């Protein structure tokens, strides 16, 4: 008798990287329970990237986005400027020490994520949220600019956004916010063509 082979079905869901860039940030954990299974929004698969040194992290995030099966990136961090959750709309061309990062690059880069839908999803989840053009001087803004300005020309632009939680917001609320924002992004990610799926 021939034993059936275990085959892994290809996953046609687009990849969505979720990265909490601050090493001290405990608010976002992609593993929901003791099963060790990573949370995924409907219609996408989560690719969790841990915190790290900004230069190295920028390169790692860009490498993920170079893979055409990865169609989005949600950066997660904190804000000291608001008591509400914020979806940052843009990032300035600034290094971590405040100097111009890229002499030849644009002065600012705009997020490509569906910001209005993300804010609406956060509000519907019972979380006060808004969109902000304020570019905070931290690793989050640095990463947002680096990743956006490093995208190659002539290809479909992935959805890239930055979600900031209030500085003292409890972890449970941060978890809810990340899931709401990621789900809003996932609604806009097209399924992968069968030739590109894993």
GROMACS .gro file of C-alpha atoms in nm:
model
  198
    1UNK     CA    1   0.000   0.000   0.000
    2UNK     CA    2   0.133   0.340  -0.096
    3UNK     CA    3   0.155   0.592   0.187
    4UNK     CA    4   0.009   0.933   0.098
    5UNK     CA    5   0.268   1.205   0.099
    6UNK     CA    6   0.219   1.500   0.326
    7UNK     CA    7   0.211   1.801   0.102
    8UNK     CA    8   0.217   2.157   0.217
    9UNK     CA    9  -0.034   2.361   0.023
   10UNK     CA   10   0.109   2.679  -0.122
   11UNK     CA   11   0.015   2.992   0.071
   12UNK     CA   12  -0.126   3.255  -0.164
   13UNK     CA   13  -0.174   3.515   0.106
   14UNK     CA   14   0.053   3.820   0.075
   15UNK     CA   15   0.308   3.871   0.350
   16UNK     CA   16   0.270   4.160   0.597
   17UNK     CA   17   0.575   4.239   0.808
   18UNK     CA   18   0.498   4.369   1.157
   19UNK     CA   19   0.795   4.518   1.339
   20UNK     CA   20   0.807   4.681   1.684
   21UNK     CA   21   1.142   4.856   1.643
   22UNK     CA   22   1.219   4.939   2.008
   23UNK     CA   23   1.406   4.666   2.196
   24UNK     CA   24   1.228   4.765   2.518
   25UNK     CA   25   0.880   4.746   2.364
   26UNK     CA   26   0.673   4.460   2.506
   27UNK     CA   27   0.333   4.575   2.378
   28UNK     CA   28   0.327   4.375   2.055
   29UNK     CA   29   0.373   4.000   2.060
   30UNK     CA   30   0.275   3.817   1.741
   31UNK     CA   31   0.230   3.487   1.927
   32UNK     CA   32  -0.121   3.481   2.070
   33UNK     CA   33  -0.114   3.184   2.304
   34UNK     CA   34   0.087   2.888   2.428
   35UNK     CA   35   0.046   2.710   2.093
   36UNK     CA   36   0.321   2.930   1.953
   37UNK     CA   37   0.107   3.015   1.650
   38UNK     CA   38   0.165   3.360   1.507
   39UNK     CA   39  -0.144   3.582   1.468
   40UNK     CA   40  -0.242   3.655   1.107
   41UNK     CA   41  -0.494   3.909   0.979
   42UNK     CA   42  -0.763   3.774   0.746
   43UNK     CA   43  -0.622   3.766   0.393
   44UNK     CA   44  -0.252   3.799   0.482
   45UNK     CA   45   0.024   3.615   0.664
   46UNK     CA   46   0.225   3.786   0.934
   47UNK     CA   47   0.601   3.804   0.911
   48UNK     CA   48   0.724   3.911   1.253
   49UNK     CA   49   1.057   4.098   1.263
   50UNK     CA   50   1.207   4.166   1.603
   51UNK     CA   51   1.361   4.488   1.726
   52UNK     CA   52   1.721   4.573   1.656
   53UNK     CA   53   1.978   4.838   1.578
   54UNK     CA   54   1.817   5.082   1.328
   55UNK     CA   55   2.072   5.045   1.045
   56UNK     CA   56   2.057   4.666   1.054
   57UNK     CA   57   1.680   4.668   1.096
   58UNK     CA   58   1.633   4.900   0.796
   59UNK     CA   59   1.832   4.660   0.579
   60UNK     CA   60   1.636   4.358   0.707
   61UNK     CA   61   1.298   4.525   0.645
   62UNK     CA   62   1.402   4.633   0.295
   63UNK     CA   63   1.516   4.277   0.221
   64UNK     CA   64   1.172   4.146   0.319
   65UNK     CA   65   1.006   4.398   0.087
   66UNK     CA   66   1.239   4.293  -0.196
   67UNK     CA   67   1.059   3.958  -0.184
   68UNK     CA   68   0.760   4.015  -0.412
   69UNK     CA   69   0.543   3.793  -0.190
   70UNK     CA   70   0.576   4.049   0.091
   71UNK     CA   71   0.327   4.326   0.020
   72UNK     CA   72   0.323   4.534   0.338
   73UNK     CA   73   0.508   4.662   0.643
   74UNK     CA   74   0.362   4.793   0.967
   75UNK     CA   75   0.612   4.961   1.199
   76UNK     CA   76   0.498   4.976   1.563
   77UNK     CA   77   0.626   5.207   1.835
   78UNK     CA   78   0.535   5.472   2.090
   79UNK     CA   79   0.465   5.844   2.087
   80UNK     CA   80   0.526   6.097   2.362
   81UNK     CA   81   0.329   6.365   2.176
   82UNK     CA   82  -0.025   6.232   2.200
   83UNK     CA   83  -0.267   6.053   2.430
   84UNK     CA   84  -0.423   5.887   2.123
   85UNK     CA   85  -0.291   5.623   1.886
   86UNK     CA   86  -0.134   5.783   1.580
   87UNK     CA   87  -0.078   5.667   1.227
   88UNK     CA   88   0.219   5.866   1.100
   89UNK     CA   89   0.167   5.989   0.745
   90UNK     CA   90   0.521   6.088   0.655
   91UNK     CA   91   0.885   6.081   0.759
   92UNK     CA   92   1.154   6.341   0.703
   93UNK     CA   93   1.496   6.287   0.550
   94UNK     CA   94   1.680   6.285   0.884
   95UNK     CA   95   1.941   6.061   1.042
   96UNK     CA   96   1.907   5.958   1.405
   97UNK     CA   97   2.130   6.248   1.511
   98UNK     CA   98   1.915   6.504   1.323
   99UNK     CA   99   2.133   6.559   1.016
  100UNK     CA  100   2.011   6.504   0.661
  101UNK     CA  101   2.020   6.130   0.598
  102UNK     CA  102   2.039   6.125   0.219
  103UNK     CA  103   2.181   6.430   0.040
  104UNK     CA  104   2.028   6.325  -0.294
  105UNK     CA  105   1.701   6.191  -0.150
  106UNK     CA  106   1.368   6.373  -0.120
  107UNK     CA  107   1.306   6.591   0.185
  108UNK     CA  108   1.030   6.362   0.305
  109UNK     CA  109   0.859   6.036   0.217
  110UNK     CA  110   0.487   5.962   0.250
  111UNK     CA  111   0.349   5.640   0.395
  112UNK     CA  112   0.180   5.417   0.139
  113UNK     CA  113  -0.049   5.233   0.383
  114UNK     CA  114  -0.427   5.302   0.380
  115UNK     CA  115  -0.405   5.557   0.664
  116UNK     CA  116  -0.774   5.659   0.673
  117UNK     CA  117  -0.885   5.295   0.690
  118UNK     CA  118  -0.633   5.224   0.965
  119UNK     CA  119  -0.758   5.517   1.176
  120UNK     CA  120  -1.119   5.410   1.118
  121UNK     CA  121  -1.035   5.052   1.224
  122UNK     CA  122  -0.865   5.176   1.542
  123UNK     CA  123  -1.165   5.393   1.629
  124UNK     CA  124  -1.403   5.102   1.563
  125UNK     CA  125  -1.191   4.891   1.801
  126UNK     CA  126  -1.268   5.149   2.072
  127UNK     CA  127  -0.928   5.319   2.057
  128UNK     CA  128  -0.885   5.695   2.016
  129UNK     CA  129  -0.674   5.743   1.705
  130UNK     CA  130  -0.577   5.999   1.444
  131UNK     CA  131  -0.343   6.051   1.152
  132UNK     CA  132  -0.045   6.282   1.196
  133UNK     CA  133   0.205   6.449   0.966
  134UNK     CA  134   0.441   6.502   1.263
  135UNK     CA  135   0.762   6.312   1.205
  136UNK     CA  136   0.903   6.228   1.547
  137UNK     CA  137   1.280   6.221   1.585
  138UNK     CA  138   1.329   5.855   1.661
  139UNK     CA  139   1.409   5.519   1.504
  140UNK     CA  140   1.051   5.480   1.380
  141UNK     CA  141   1.065   5.787   1.158
  142UNK     CA  142   1.416   5.694   1.048
  143UNK     CA  143   1.302   5.343   0.949
  144UNK     CA  144   0.992   5.471   0.772
  145UNK     CA  145   1.200   5.711   0.561
  146UNK     CA  146   1.475   5.457   0.489
  147UNK     CA  147   1.235   5.187   0.376
  148UNK     CA  148   1.016   5.419   0.166
  149UNK     CA  149   1.307   5.599  -0.001
  150UNK     CA  150   1.479   5.268  -0.073
  151UNK     CA  151   1.192   5.118  -0.272
  152UNK     CA  152   1.292   5.047  -0.631
  153UNK     CA  153   1.115   5.226  -0.915
  154UNK     CA  154   0.891   5.046  -1.157
  155UNK     CA  155   0.714   4.795  -0.933
  156UNK     CA  156   0.396   4.771  -0.734
  157UNK     CA  157   0.441   4.975  -0.421
  158UNK     CA  158   0.387   4.780  -0.099
  159UNK     CA  159   0.171   4.923   0.180
  160UNK     CA  160   0.405   5.076   0.438
  161UNK     CA  161   0.283   5.246   0.753
  162UNK     CA  162   0.379   5.344   1.106
  163UNK     CA  163   0.152   5.304   1.409
  164UNK     CA  164   0.236   5.483   1.733
  165UNK     CA  165   0.080   5.397   2.069
  166UNK     CA  166   0.064   5.650   2.354
  167UNK     CA  167   0.369   5.619   2.578
  168UNK     CA  168   0.188   5.467   2.877
  169UNK     CA  169  -0.079   5.268   2.692
  170UNK     CA  170  -0.110   4.913   2.836
  171UNK     CA  171   0.008   4.616   2.633
  172UNK     CA  172  -0.345   4.479   2.581
  173UNK     CA  173  -0.452   4.801   2.407
  174UNK     CA  174  -0.137   4.799   2.192
  175UNK     CA  175  -0.215   4.441   2.087
  176UNK     CA  176  -0.569   4.544   1.988
  177UNK     CA  177  -0.439   4.845   1.797
  178UNK     CA  178  -0.178   4.649   1.602
  179UNK     CA  179  -0.434   4.387   1.503
  180UNK     CA  180  -0.687   4.650   1.394
  181UNK     CA  181  -0.431   4.843   1.189
  182UNK     CA  182  -0.284   4.527   1.033
  183UNK     CA  183  -0.629   4.399   0.940
  184UNK     CA  184  -0.710   4.731   0.772
  185UNK     CA  185  -0.387   4.703   0.572
  186UNK     CA  186  -0.456   4.338   0.483
  187UNK     CA  187  -0.790   4.434   0.325
  188UNK     CA  188  -0.594   4.626   0.060
  189UNK     CA  189  -0.334   4.360  -0.018
  190UNK     CA  190  -0.410   4.162  -0.334
  191UNK     CA  191  -0.361   3.784  -0.326
  192UNK     CA  192  -0.039   3.663  -0.478
  193UNK     CA  193  -0.033   3.527  -0.832
  194UNK     CA  194   0.010   3.150  -0.812
  195UNK     CA  195   0.353   3.176  -0.973
  196UNK     CA  196   0.479   3.389  -0.680
  197UNK     CA  197   0.326   3.214  -0.380
  198UNK     CA  198   0.544   3.018  -0.137
   0.00000   0.00000   0.00000
